[in-house]
């Protein structure tokens, strides 16, 4: 057991939560939603093996979770974000769902794939 005290909030390199709160308070909700959606899309693409590294990070179980979360976020926020923001996100989601179906050794039945609970069946 170490006698070293835990780092304080004033320590160099530690987060300044008051500053972070002020920063996030200035960001519109639509921007937060879109940023989270883009992060989910990027993570799903990596887990589907769609990056330059290919299969190195491929994990379809993880991809399924990320795609499902993205679909839920888009479904839940559909009335809160404009079609200007929603349309490209829905297109990206559909592309990920199709890529998942293609990457699966045993494809899910239509309507049972990741996020299809929210989007309806995806056909390739």
Short mmCIF file of N, CA, C and O in Angstrom, two decimals, residues 4-11 14:
data_model
loop_
_atom_site.label_atom_id
_atom_site.label_comp_id
_atom_site.label_asym_id
_atom_site.label_seq_id
_atom_site.Cartn_x
_atom_site.Cartn_y
_atom_site.Cartn_z
N UNK A 4 1.38 7.52 -0.92
CA UNK A 4 1.20 8.65 -1.81
C UNK A 4 -0.28 9.03 -1.86
O UNK A 4 -1.13 8.17 -2.13
N UNK A 5 -0.59 10.30 -1.59
CA UNK A 5 -2.01 10.69 -1.63
C UNK A 5 -2.53 10.71 -3.07
O UNK A 5 -1.75 10.86 -4.01
N UNK A 6 -3.83 10.54 -3.24
CA UNK A 6 -4.39 10.59 -4.59
C UNK A 6 -4.21 11.99 -5.16
O UNK A 6 -4.12 12.96 -4.42
N UNK A 7 -4.15 12.11 -6.48
CA UNK A 7 -3.96 13.44 -7.08
C UNK A 7 -5.14 14.34 -6.75
O UNK A 7 -6.29 13.89 -6.74
N UNK A 8 -4.85 15.58 -6.49
CA UNK A 8 -5.93 16.53 -6.21
C UNK A 8 -6.41 17.13 -7.51
O UNK A 8 -5.76 17.03 -8.54
N UNK A 9 -7.56 17.78 -7.45
CA UNK A 9 -8.12 18.41 -8.64
C UNK A 9 -7.23 19.54 -9.15
O UNK A 9 -7.34 19.96 -10.29
N UNK A 10 -6.33 20.04 -8.27
CA UNK A 10 -5.44 21.14 -8.66
C UNK A 10 -4.13 20.65 -9.24
O UNK A 10 -3.31 21.44 -9.68
N UNK A 11 -3.92 19.33 -9.24
CA UNK A 11 -2.66 18.79 -9.74
C UNK A 11 -2.55 19.00 -11.25
O UNK A 11 -3.56 18.97 -11.95
N UNK A 14 -4.68 17.13 -14.18
CA UNK A 14 -5.97 16.62 -13.71
C UNK A 14 -7.08 17.46 -14.31
O UNK A 14 -6.89 18.63 -14.63
#
